[in-house]
XYZ file of C-alpha atoms in Angstrom:
729
model
C 85.754 152.511 123.088
C 86.898 149.789 120.711
C 90.355 150.023 119.110
C 91.464 147.794 116.202
C 95.059 146.970 115.192
C 96.083 144.959 112.116
C 99.129 143.490 110.418
C 99.717 141.057 107.565
C 100.805 137.550 108.560
C 101.256 135.180 105.676
C 98.247 135.202 103.369
C 95.830 136.885 105.798
C 95.455 139.831 108.121
C 95.874 139.374 111.853
C 93.419 141.643 113.703
C 93.609 142.511 117.412
C 90.713 144.413 118.961
C 90.409 145.755 122.500
C 87.934 147.858 124.470
C 84.835 145.968 123.347
C 84.677 142.772 125.441
C 85.530 141.765 129.036
C 86.050 145.286 130.352
C 86.650 144.267 133.999
C 89.741 142.188 133.260
C 93.151 143.820 133.744
C 93.631 143.310 130.017
C 91.389 141.811 127.323
C 91.616 141.482 123.548
C 90.101 139.495 120.708
C 92.383 138.129 118.013
C 91.058 137.169 114.583
C 92.763 135.314 111.753
C 90.501 134.223 108.923
C 87.225 133.363 110.634
C 88.925 132.014 113.761
C 88.471 134.343 116.755
C 89.741 133.974 120.330
C 89.160 136.129 123.397
C 92.220 136.475 125.664
C 92.002 137.961 129.153
C 94.573 138.582 131.877
C 93.730 139.125 135.551
C 95.880 139.726 138.621
C 95.035 138.782 142.176
C 96.742 139.255 145.504
C 100.226 138.026 146.279
C 100.309 134.402 147.404
C 102.950 132.681 149.492
C 103.497 129.302 147.855
C 106.409 128.251 150.056
C 108.608 128.153 146.959
C 110.218 131.543 146.467
C 111.078 130.743 142.826
C 107.515 129.803 141.858
C 105.221 132.217 140.004
C 101.501 131.494 140.713
C 100.451 131.720 137.059
C 97.525 129.778 135.577
C 96.831 129.527 131.847
C 93.498 128.094 130.672
C 92.375 127.457 127.103
C 88.617 127.037 126.803
C 87.487 125.168 123.694
C 83.853 126.061 123.027
C 82.262 123.737 120.490
C 79.751 126.403 119.536
C 82.733 128.112 117.889
C 82.643 125.381 115.247
C 78.837 125.124 115.170
C 78.764 121.865 117.138
C 76.789 120.582 120.118
C 78.855 118.547 122.587
C 78.159 114.829 122.785
C 77.424 112.809 125.898
C 74.517 112.918 128.295
C 74.985 116.425 129.708
C 75.656 118.082 126.329
C 78.242 120.576 127.518
C 82.006 120.865 127.480
C 83.855 118.846 130.113
C 87.534 118.393 130.887
C 90.012 119.963 128.440
C 90.942 117.986 125.357
C 94.558 117.064 124.712
C 94.800 119.835 122.117
C 93.542 122.396 124.641
C 96.077 121.227 127.227
C 98.909 121.538 124.717
C 97.857 125.111 123.887
C 97.965 125.931 127.612
C 101.498 124.545 127.849
C 102.670 126.454 124.782
C 101.281 129.707 126.151
C 102.615 129.147 129.678
C 106.117 128.305 128.468
C 106.103 131.432 126.279
C 105.107 133.992 128.905
C 106.312 132.586 132.256
C 109.976 133.719 131.907
C 108.837 137.298 131.141
C 107.510 138.268 134.580
C 109.748 140.034 137.112
C 111.848 137.886 139.409
C 110.229 137.692 142.821
C 106.744 138.625 141.538
C 104.205 136.740 143.672
C 100.817 138.114 142.628
C 98.412 135.401 141.486
C 97.923 135.623 137.718
C 95.402 133.997 135.429
C 95.016 134.230 131.705
C 92.020 132.617 130.001
C 91.755 132.116 126.247
C 88.268 131.318 124.914
C 87.542 130.238 121.349
C 84.604 132.286 120.067
C 84.734 131.234 116.408
C 86.608 128.420 114.652
C 86.673 128.137 110.868
C 88.488 124.769 111.087
C 91.099 126.045 108.687
C 93.143 128.438 110.833
C 94.593 127.069 114.070
C 93.772 128.966 117.272
C 97.060 127.900 118.961
C 99.231 130.869 118.000
C 96.267 133.244 118.354
C 96.123 132.160 122.011
C 99.772 133.127 122.543
C 99.454 136.421 120.661
C 96.214 137.270 122.469
C 97.683 136.528 125.891
C 100.721 138.669 125.112
C 98.535 141.541 123.914
C 96.247 141.345 126.971
C 99.260 141.421 129.311
C 100.950 144.197 127.318
C 98.019 146.634 127.622
C 97.273 145.656 131.249
C 98.840 147.039 134.428
C 100.550 143.690 135.080
C 104.373 143.806 134.917
C 105.382 141.947 131.764
C 108.592 142.047 129.712
C 106.770 141.509 126.415
C 105.241 141.775 123.940
C 105.936 138.518 122.098
C 104.901 137.244 118.674
C 103.950 133.703 117.702
C 103.637 132.058 114.303
C 103.396 128.556 112.850
C 105.912 127.908 110.077
C 105.245 125.293 107.402
C 107.474 123.982 104.615
C 105.286 123.425 101.536
C 106.747 122.677 98.106
C 110.100 124.037 99.220
C 108.648 127.340 100.476
C 108.427 128.461 104.112
C 104.846 129.545 104.838
C 103.480 131.537 107.795
C 100.372 130.148 109.509
C 99.394 127.526 106.913
C 95.818 126.233 107.129
C 94.876 122.745 108.275
C 94.457 121.596 104.664
C 97.788 123.143 103.616
C 99.527 121.524 106.570
C 98.682 118.081 105.144
C 101.335 118.745 102.461
C 103.898 120.366 104.749
C 107.214 118.790 105.744
C 107.321 120.927 108.864
C 105.024 122.302 111.544
C 107.014 124.666 113.743
C 105.721 127.129 116.317
C 108.151 130.022 116.846
C 107.655 132.463 119.728
C 109.958 135.446 120.009
C 110.603 138.780 121.653
C 111.858 141.675 119.601
C 115.165 140.318 118.306
C 115.187 137.174 120.466
C 113.667 133.699 120.216
C 111.808 132.610 123.361
C 110.397 129.183 122.518
C 110.325 126.739 119.590
C 108.298 123.567 119.161
C 108.270 121.536 115.966
C 107.308 118.290 114.309
C 108.916 117.399 110.995
C 108.914 114.770 108.264
C 112.663 114.122 108.696
C 114.050 117.605 107.997
C 117.698 118.671 108.048
C 119.143 120.808 110.820
C 119.964 123.561 108.332
C 116.345 123.796 107.208
C 115.193 124.034 110.832
C 117.456 127.042 111.396
C 116.028 128.719 108.296
C 112.501 128.142 109.603
C 113.328 129.619 113.021
C 114.798 132.740 111.391
C 111.752 133.039 109.131
C 109.391 132.759 112.087
C 111.275 135.391 114.047
C 111.052 137.811 111.123
C 107.279 137.303 110.804
C 106.879 137.896 114.540
C 108.440 141.359 114.261
C 105.223 142.698 112.674
C 103.034 141.086 115.371
C 105.206 142.614 118.088
C 105.088 146.012 116.418
C 101.272 146.316 116.535
C 101.292 145.293 120.211
C 103.774 148.034 120.962
C 101.420 150.420 119.186
C 98.558 149.124 121.345
C 100.587 149.756 124.487
C 101.249 153.346 123.417
C 97.612 154.091 122.560
C 95.505 152.123 125.059
C 97.912 150.539 127.539
C 97.495 151.034 131.306
C 100.410 152.198 133.471
C 102.211 149.192 135.000
C 102.043 148.749 138.749
C 105.198 149.711 140.599
C 106.955 146.484 141.475
C 110.427 145.966 142.805
C 111.917 142.654 143.823
C 112.077 142.375 147.633
C 115.402 143.573 148.928
C 117.464 141.246 151.054
C 117.871 141.977 154.726
C 121.049 143.936 155.399
C 123.990 141.654 156.017
C 122.193 138.445 154.932
C 124.182 137.804 151.772
C 127.557 138.352 153.449
C 126.449 136.137 156.373
C 125.556 133.301 153.977
C 128.837 133.663 152.096
C 130.748 133.677 155.373
C 128.922 130.551 156.556
C 129.565 128.653 153.328
C 133.250 129.691 153.153
C 134.159 127.361 150.274
C 132.117 124.407 151.562
C 129.723 124.529 148.602
C 132.565 124.333 146.097
C 133.857 121.227 147.898
C 130.415 119.639 147.557
C 130.392 120.454 143.841
C 133.654 118.553 143.421
C 131.898 115.301 144.354
C 131.123 113.438 141.120
C 128.678 111.055 142.776
C 125.226 112.611 142.550
C 123.791 111.050 145.714
C 126.765 112.152 147.811
C 126.625 115.654 146.329
C 122.876 116.006 146.909
C 123.219 114.673 150.447
C 126.029 117.106 151.199
C 124.053 120.059 149.835
C 121.063 118.998 151.919
C 123.169 118.948 155.078
C 124.642 122.326 154.173
C 121.161 123.792 153.638
C 119.911 122.497 156.997
C 122.952 123.808 158.873
C 122.557 127.208 157.207
C 118.953 127.540 158.358
C 119.854 126.406 161.848
C 122.704 128.899 162.034
C 121.011 131.933 160.449
C 117.296 131.161 160.721
C 116.863 132.926 164.036
C 118.619 136.072 162.886
C 117.439 136.430 159.296
C 114.335 135.670 157.245
C 114.419 131.941 156.447
C 112.878 132.333 152.963
C 115.426 134.954 152.010
C 118.244 132.826 153.415
C 117.057 129.893 151.270
C 116.801 132.175 148.245
C 120.422 133.285 148.679
C 121.506 129.678 149.192
C 119.806 128.531 145.958
C 121.390 131.423 144.081
C 124.787 130.286 145.353
C 124.071 126.696 144.237
C 123.178 127.944 140.758
C 126.305 130.079 140.600
C 128.465 127.205 141.823
C 127.062 124.772 139.232
C 127.711 127.259 136.431
C 131.215 128.237 137.542
C 132.195 124.577 138.035
C 131.139 123.673 134.488
C 132.517 126.796 132.798
C 135.802 127.095 134.684
C 136.807 123.461 135.174
C 135.882 122.354 131.668
C 133.817 119.367 132.770
C 130.477 118.727 134.400
C 129.547 117.889 137.982
C 129.531 114.143 137.300
C 132.910 114.351 135.557
C 131.608 114.090 131.997
C 132.930 116.116 129.095
C 130.525 118.631 127.542
C 129.550 116.278 124.702
C 129.649 113.021 126.668
C 126.526 110.880 127.088
C 125.861 108.880 130.239
C 126.068 105.054 130.027
C 123.231 103.608 127.938
C 121.537 100.217 128.236
C 118.814 98.821 125.956
C 116.605 95.747 126.239
C 113.542 94.402 124.426
C 111.005 91.614 124.947
C 110.841 91.984 128.714
C 107.129 91.240 129.171
C 105.771 87.845 128.033
C 102.153 88.686 127.203
C 102.385 92.223 125.830
C 102.653 92.732 122.082
C 106.018 94.483 122.391
C 108.218 96.054 125.075
C 111.427 98.054 125.293
C 113.534 99.313 128.194
C 115.888 102.253 127.704
C 118.213 103.646 130.376
C 120.615 106.568 130.131
C 122.390 107.083 133.430
C 119.767 107.078 136.222
C 116.983 107.898 133.721
C 115.003 104.743 132.910
C 111.868 104.326 130.778
C 109.852 101.201 129.973
C 107.626 101.343 126.892
C 104.878 98.867 125.979
C 103.269 98.506 122.540
C 99.674 97.340 122.086
C 98.278 96.574 118.639
C 94.556 96.887 118.001
C 92.099 96.857 115.153
C 90.876 99.859 113.221
C 87.870 99.913 115.545
C 90.264 100.921 118.354
C 91.192 104.218 116.692
C 90.679 107.345 118.780
C 87.907 109.574 117.499
C 88.871 113.249 117.623
C 86.023 115.567 118.538
C 86.801 119.237 118.995
C 86.979 122.543 117.161
C 89.708 121.199 114.858
C 88.776 119.117 111.800
C 87.439 115.739 112.872
C 89.292 112.520 112.232
C 90.561 109.335 113.807
C 93.977 108.650 115.318
C 95.480 105.227 114.685
C 98.743 106.031 116.480
C 98.877 107.164 120.115
C 101.682 107.635 122.634
C 100.903 108.071 126.331
C 103.429 109.048 128.998
C 103.206 108.288 132.726
C 105.396 109.888 135.388
C 104.692 108.207 138.752
C 106.091 109.905 141.877
C 108.441 107.009 142.704
C 110.396 107.828 139.533
C 111.840 110.854 141.319
C 111.809 109.324 144.812
C 108.834 111.390 145.933
C 105.554 110.750 147.716
C 102.681 112.364 145.809
C 99.080 111.723 144.904
C 98.558 109.486 141.868
C 95.703 110.624 139.646
C 94.777 111.480 136.091
C 97.555 112.662 133.746
C 98.564 116.273 134.270
C 99.697 118.859 131.761
C 103.293 117.681 132.009
C 102.381 114.083 131.194
C 100.185 115.144 128.284
C 102.834 117.504 126.920
C 105.687 114.993 127.087
C 103.485 112.286 125.591
C 102.535 114.539 122.678
C 106.178 115.497 122.017
C 107.207 111.840 121.703
C 104.132 111.070 119.586
C 105.120 113.886 117.246
C 108.691 112.547 117.055
C 107.556 109.034 116.096
C 104.614 109.839 113.806
C 106.731 110.274 110.621
C 108.086 106.702 110.831
C 104.772 104.930 111.512
C 103.845 102.660 108.553
C 100.831 103.610 106.459
C 97.520 101.939 107.252
C 97.545 100.274 103.822
C 100.780 98.482 104.728
C 100.077 97.858 108.421
C 96.343 98.074 109.198
C 96.691 98.226 112.995
C 95.875 100.817 115.613
C 99.081 101.368 117.604
C 99.164 102.495 121.238
C 102.440 103.120 123.046
C 102.682 103.703 126.792
C 105.916 104.998 128.340
C 106.333 104.301 132.055
C 109.029 106.476 133.603
C 110.687 104.294 136.239
C 113.534 106.632 137.170
C 114.047 110.290 136.275
C 117.190 112.395 136.183
C 117.222 114.285 132.913
C 115.099 114.128 129.754
C 112.652 111.286 130.270
C 110.767 112.430 127.163
C 113.723 111.723 124.880
C 114.335 108.427 126.668
C 110.679 107.627 125.945
C 111.285 108.171 122.228
C 114.122 105.635 122.311
C 112.183 103.080 124.372
C 109.130 103.492 122.121
C 111.158 102.798 118.980
C 112.559 99.548 120.397
C 109.155 98.518 121.731
C 107.511 98.920 118.319
C 110.291 96.964 116.617
C 109.855 94.214 119.199
C 106.111 94.189 118.423
C 106.763 93.691 114.712
C 105.710 97.186 113.637
C 107.580 97.827 110.355
C 108.653 101.386 111.183
C 110.313 103.316 108.374
C 113.394 104.123 110.453
C 114.422 104.046 114.156
C 114.087 107.290 116.128
C 116.266 108.470 119.009
C 116.221 111.660 121.066
C 118.602 113.738 123.158
C 118.324 116.833 125.377
C 120.878 119.616 125.004
C 121.693 122.401 127.466
C 123.563 125.685 127.634
C 125.599 127.299 130.397
C 126.725 130.940 130.146
C 128.535 133.344 132.450
C 131.488 135.703 132.673
C 131.782 135.791 128.894
C 132.018 132.003 128.676
C 129.575 129.462 127.316
C 129.261 125.693 127.101
C 126.850 123.583 125.069
C 126.271 120.343 126.931
C 124.867 117.048 125.673
C 122.486 114.820 127.652
C 121.664 117.282 130.409
C 121.072 115.972 133.922
C 118.481 117.333 136.331
C 120.592 120.093 137.934
C 121.943 121.198 134.548
C 118.352 121.628 133.364
C 117.326 123.547 136.497
C 120.320 125.895 136.589
C 121.080 126.158 132.851
C 119.998 128.662 130.216
C 118.420 126.327 127.660
C 116.471 123.095 127.448
C 116.728 121.894 123.861
C 115.219 118.494 122.992
C 115.901 117.041 119.526
C 114.563 113.731 118.176
C 114.999 112.169 114.773
C 116.375 109.414 112.561
C 119.835 109.048 111.081
C 118.578 111.158 108.141
C 117.096 114.162 109.928
C 114.951 115.678 112.671
C 111.370 114.620 113.415
C 110.669 116.733 116.522
C 112.196 119.664 118.348
C 111.364 121.542 121.549
C 113.390 124.493 122.792
C 112.910 126.701 125.848
C 115.382 129.538 126.368
C 115.847 131.470 129.597
C 118.110 134.070 128.022
C 116.761 137.185 126.296
C 118.209 136.150 122.991
C 120.472 133.395 121.744
C 123.360 133.482 119.334
C 122.574 131.748 116.036
C 126.035 130.178 116.059
C 125.229 128.579 119.428
C 121.944 127.261 118.083
C 123.629 125.798 115.006
C 126.319 124.152 117.118
C 123.707 122.721 119.490
C 121.841 121.123 116.577
C 125.071 119.677 115.182
C 126.095 118.302 118.580
C 122.600 116.835 119.028
C 122.906 115.030 115.690
C 126.170 113.375 116.758
C 124.543 112.263 120.010
C 121.475 110.951 118.189
C 123.579 108.802 115.866
C 125.526 107.442 118.833
C 122.315 106.456 120.657
C 120.854 104.840 117.527
C 123.890 102.539 117.345
C 123.366 101.546 120.987
C 119.700 100.769 120.281
C 120.660 98.604 117.288
C 122.707 96.398 119.617
C 119.414 95.408 121.298
C 117.284 95.152 118.138
C 118.406 96.235 114.684
C 115.213 95.609 112.692
C 111.519 95.076 113.298
C 110.491 91.495 113.975
C 109.089 89.792 110.854
C 105.762 88.958 112.526
C 103.592 90.508 115.195
C 103.196 88.816 118.584
C 101.114 85.664 118.751
C 98.935 87.504 121.268
C 98.217 90.374 118.869
C 95.258 90.236 116.507
C 95.978 89.302 112.891
C 94.693 91.798 110.382
C 93.280 90.745 107.033
C 92.001 92.931 104.229
C 89.523 92.363 101.445
C 87.721 94.686 99.075
C 84.032 94.706 98.208
C 82.084 96.912 95.855
C 80.976 100.079 97.705
C 77.348 99.490 96.746
C 77.530 96.159 98.623
C 78.466 97.755 101.955
C 74.838 97.784 103.047
C 74.627 94.024 102.529
C 77.480 93.528 105.019
C 76.220 96.053 107.564
C 72.556 95.075 107.417
C 69.567 96.982 108.835
C 70.755 98.795 111.963
C 74.034 96.855 111.835
C 72.289 93.516 112.429
C 74.295 91.486 109.919
C 77.761 92.774 110.839
C 77.068 92.244 114.547
C 76.019 88.679 113.807
C 79.205 88.094 111.820
C 81.368 89.436 114.649
C 79.600 87.250 117.195
C 79.574 84.115 115.045
C 83.204 84.211 113.881
C 84.756 85.920 116.957
C 86.467 88.627 114.901
C 86.405 92.396 114.503
C 85.172 93.853 111.222
C 85.669 97.401 110.005
C 84.162 98.561 106.714
C 85.412 101.745 105.016
C 83.401 103.846 102.586
C 85.625 102.816 99.683
C 84.740 99.145 100.206
C 87.888 98.162 102.127
C 87.033 95.576 104.787
C 89.551 94.978 107.591
C 89.129 91.853 109.691
C 90.942 91.342 112.973
C 91.199 87.812 114.329
C 93.366 85.792 116.692
C 93.408 82.830 114.301
C 93.603 82.411 110.555
C 90.638 80.013 110.490
C 88.344 82.570 112.115
C 89.435 85.238 109.646
C 88.953 82.949 106.659
C 85.455 81.938 107.754
C 84.521 85.593 108.231
C 85.968 86.551 104.848
C 84.028 83.731 103.168
C 80.814 84.887 104.835
C 81.411 88.466 103.685
C 82.231 87.209 100.212
C 78.950 85.313 100.119
C 77.059 88.386 101.285
C 78.488 90.485 98.483
C 78.567 87.853 95.758
C 76.429 88.450 92.687
C 73.892 85.797 91.689
C 74.781 84.395 88.251
C 72.329 82.969 85.722
C 73.192 79.316 85.047
C 75.065 78.852 88.352
C 74.114 76.028 90.711
C 73.796 76.779 94.436
C 73.049 74.744 97.534
C 70.420 76.772 99.360
C 68.197 76.519 102.392
C 64.414 76.464 102.127
C 63.094 79.495 104.017
C 59.380 79.585 103.112
C 56.693 77.318 101.655
C 54.034 78.827 99.404
C 51.040 77.167 97.760
C 52.700 77.238 94.358
C 56.420 77.518 95.158
C 59.186 77.489 97.762
C 61.645 80.274 98.612
C 65.286 79.270 98.865
C 68.165 81.341 100.306
C 71.033 80.693 97.905
C 73.410 83.319 99.318
C 73.265 85.154 102.649
C 70.353 87.559 102.404
C 69.532 86.552 98.818
C 66.433 84.465 98.090
C 65.073 82.960 94.916
C 61.811 81.193 94.055
C 61.425 77.608 92.888
C 58.027 77.155 91.213
C 56.247 73.929 92.080
C 56.707 72.826 88.497
C 60.503 73.162 88.915
C 60.764 71.242 92.199
C 61.230 67.799 90.670
C 61.485 65.932 87.399
C 57.896 64.748 87.884
C 54.584 66.437 88.691
C 54.467 67.627 92.323
C 50.932 67.958 93.749
C 52.131 69.701 96.976
C 55.426 71.452 97.727
C 55.574 69.796 101.161
C 55.839 66.427 99.426
C 59.353 67.405 98.290
C 60.806 69.685 100.972
C 60.182 71.477 104.239
C 61.533 74.664 105.827
C 65.194 74.230 106.716
C 65.968 71.618 104.091
C 69.006 72.193 101.875
C 68.441 71.644 98.159
C 70.504 72.231 95.050
C 69.014 74.686 92.592
C 70.010 76.340 89.351
C 69.444 80.006 88.510
C 67.376 80.073 85.350
C 66.386 83.732 85.244
C 66.824 87.135 86.901
C 63.914 89.301 85.784
C 63.828 93.056 85.219
C 62.903 93.659 88.857
C 65.857 91.621 90.117
C 63.780 88.630 91.196
C 65.604 85.313 90.973
C 63.865 82.250 89.498
C 65.359 78.885 90.412
C 64.951 75.309 89.235
C 65.632 72.081 91.107
C 64.387 70.032 88.187
C 67.240 71.329 85.994
C 69.796 70.117 88.560
C 68.149 66.678 88.780
C 68.062 66.306 85.027
C 71.726 67.267 84.717
C 72.569 64.796 87.475
C 70.835 61.881 85.715
C 72.985 59.377 83.780
C 71.960 61.094 80.570
C 73.049 64.447 81.926
C 76.219 63.012 83.378
C 77.017 65.762 85.871
C 77.111 63.413 88.830
C 75.905 66.112 91.286
C 73.747 64.908 94.122
C 70.782 66.805 95.528
C 71.241 67.054 99.299
C 67.461 67.152 99.872
C 66.047 64.316 101.987
C 65.573 61.168 99.878
C 63.312 59.207 102.226
C 60.059 60.861 101.144
C 57.770 58.552 99.017
C 57.874 59.351 95.326
C 54.378 60.383 94.146
C 52.771 58.126 91.501
C 53.705 59.050 87.920
C 51.085 60.243 85.434
C 50.302 57.672 82.796
C 52.453 58.156 79.779
C 50.851 60.224 77.051
C 48.236 61.876 79.287
C 50.042 65.194 79.914
C 48.224 66.878 77.020
C 44.858 66.093 78.659
C 45.576 68.672 81.369
C 46.104 72.122 79.845
C 47.243 73.523 83.232
C 50.191 71.112 83.486
C 52.843 72.166 84.129
C 51.475 74.841 86.445
C 52.523 78.430 85.802
C 52.147 81.336 88.123
C-alpha cells in the first residue's frame, strides 16, 4: 500500500512516496519536487571478499532517461548509452554522501539505482537522488546510519534560497550542495562567483537547517513503513591477535614515523608489514592481522601529528610544500603550464578553438553549448602503479568538473574573447590534492595562451586530525594525511574570494569554529600560492599563440542570415572551403570568423559583406554575365543578386543581338537604374558608358572585351522611322 510523506523545501513541497513501485527491492521510493520525479532503489547482495578489508562494495548508478524530458535520444540506435558527465557527477555526490554511513566491516554487496522518471527542466534531480537514496536505505533492512538530507543553496539578490530552479540559478552568486545528518554536516560541494568565506559559512548553516525537515520525514517513514535492520556486528578479532601485533611492533612503528623522508618511511612500513605477516600469518588470520596493522598505522600518524606538533615530513601545520611554476613548455600548443607542490606535479595544456568547437549539451537538463571545458587525466604512472589505461573514470570526471567549476567565474565573456577554450590537466606525479594543483596549472596555462582571465585562481587542500581531545587543522595535506585524517577540504579561489569548494567529513559532526578556521587558513595558503604563480607569469600574454586561430567578428542584419547560409548550407560551406576559415553565424546576426591569417579572414569578411549588402539605386557595380536572353542579359552584381540589362541598355548604340556585346562569364560595369515593386533590379550599361565619355567625364572604364566589331550606326535622323526603337520589353 502506497504511503506519501511531504515537507516544505524552499518554494515547493518535497514529496516522498513508497509502497507503489519496485516492490522487490530492499527499499524503494519516488521523490518529487515540482514536476521532476526520480525513483531510488536500494538492494543488498551477498558478502564479497574484495581483498581490501577497508573497502565497501557499494555501487551507485544514476540513470538519465531522456523520455523524462520528452526527448528521443540521438544517434543511430536511438537509446541511452554511456552516462553523461552530469549523471556521473550525481553518482559521485550520492556515493560520497552515503558511503561513510555503513557499519565498519560491512561486506555485503550494495547497489543503489536512481532513475529519472520525469524532468521539468527547472528543478535539478541531483539532490532528489541523494534524498531518495537515503530514504530507500532508511526504510530497508540494510544497516545504515542515516537518514541524511540534501539541498542546493543559492545566493540570489542577497538572499539564500533553497533549491533554486535552473533559471533562478543564472542569477545566483552561489551553487552549493549541502548534505547533512541530524545536527552534522556530511558533505559540501560548491561553485561560486567569488564569494567570501563568511558567506560560505552562512550558506552551509542555512543548508543544514533546511535539511532538518527532510530528515524528519524520513524518520517518520522509518517508524511507519521501515523494515527491521539485519543483525550485523563487525567481525571480532581472534583472541590474542591485537596483543600479538602490539608485541611484535614494540615501538618499531613509531621509529618509522620519525623518518621525515617519505620514501624511507614507506619502505620501512612495507618491510614491517611483510615481517608481521611472516611472523603471525601462520598463527592468526592474515586479513585480520593486516587490519590491526593498518589501524596501528592510522593511530601512529594521528598521535605523531597531534603530540609532536608537526607532521610526518617535518612541516608545521600551516606550512606548504615547496612550489615550482613554469609556463611555455610546449612549442606548438597554444598554452602550457607546469605546477608542482612537493611530489605532486600537474601539466596543463590550453587549446583555443572556434565557436564551432563548443560542446553541445544533450540531456534532461536545459540544452546549451559549453565554450569552456576542463578535462583531467590521472595515468597510473603518476602514483607509481601498473594499471589498465582506458576511458576516464568517475574520479577523473569528478576532479575535472571541480577544477572547471573553480575556473569558470574568471573565464572572459564570449563578446570579449570569442574562443572555445579546452584545458587538459595531465597528472604526472600524485601525492596530495592533484585537483587543486590542476587549478593552479590551468590558470598559468591560460595566461600563457593569451586568455584574458579576470583574475588568477589557485587552490589548496586542507585536512583535520583529531584524537584524545586534541585537534589540528593542516594545510596542503599529503597522501597519508588524507587517508588517515578526518576531513578532506578543497578550496579554490582568487585573491578576492572563493570560486569552488569541496568538503568530505569522516566525523559525525564538525565544530563550526574548526570550519571557520580551516577556511581562514585556506585563504592564507591560497594567497601564498598566487604569489608563487605570479613569479612565473603575472598577467595574460597580450596576444594568443601564432598557432591558434584568430577570431574576427562582424554583424549582419538578422534577415540576411539566409543569404550567408544558403539553401541547405551551400553558400557557407563554399565560403569555408574557398577562404580556408571557420564561420559561425548566430541568430542575432553576429558572425564569428576563425582564421590562421588576417588575409583569409578579411577575404571571408568581404565576401560575407557582399552577400549581405543592399543593392542601391544609382550605384555602379562590376558584375558577371550569368545568362543571355533574346532581349536582355542577366548580370550578377553581388553574390547571389542578379539584375537585368535590357538589350537597349547594353550600349550607347543600337544592339541587334546581345551576343554582339557580351557572352556568359564576361565582366561588365552596370548602373542600377531601378528596383521595382517586386524587388527586381534593372541595370544599364549604356548609362555607365555615357558617364565615362569625355562629356560625362567620369573616366570609368568598362571591363567588357573591346575587341568585338562595333555594329554599323543607324543613319542620323532615321530613329523616328522605327517606332519599336529602342526596344522595350
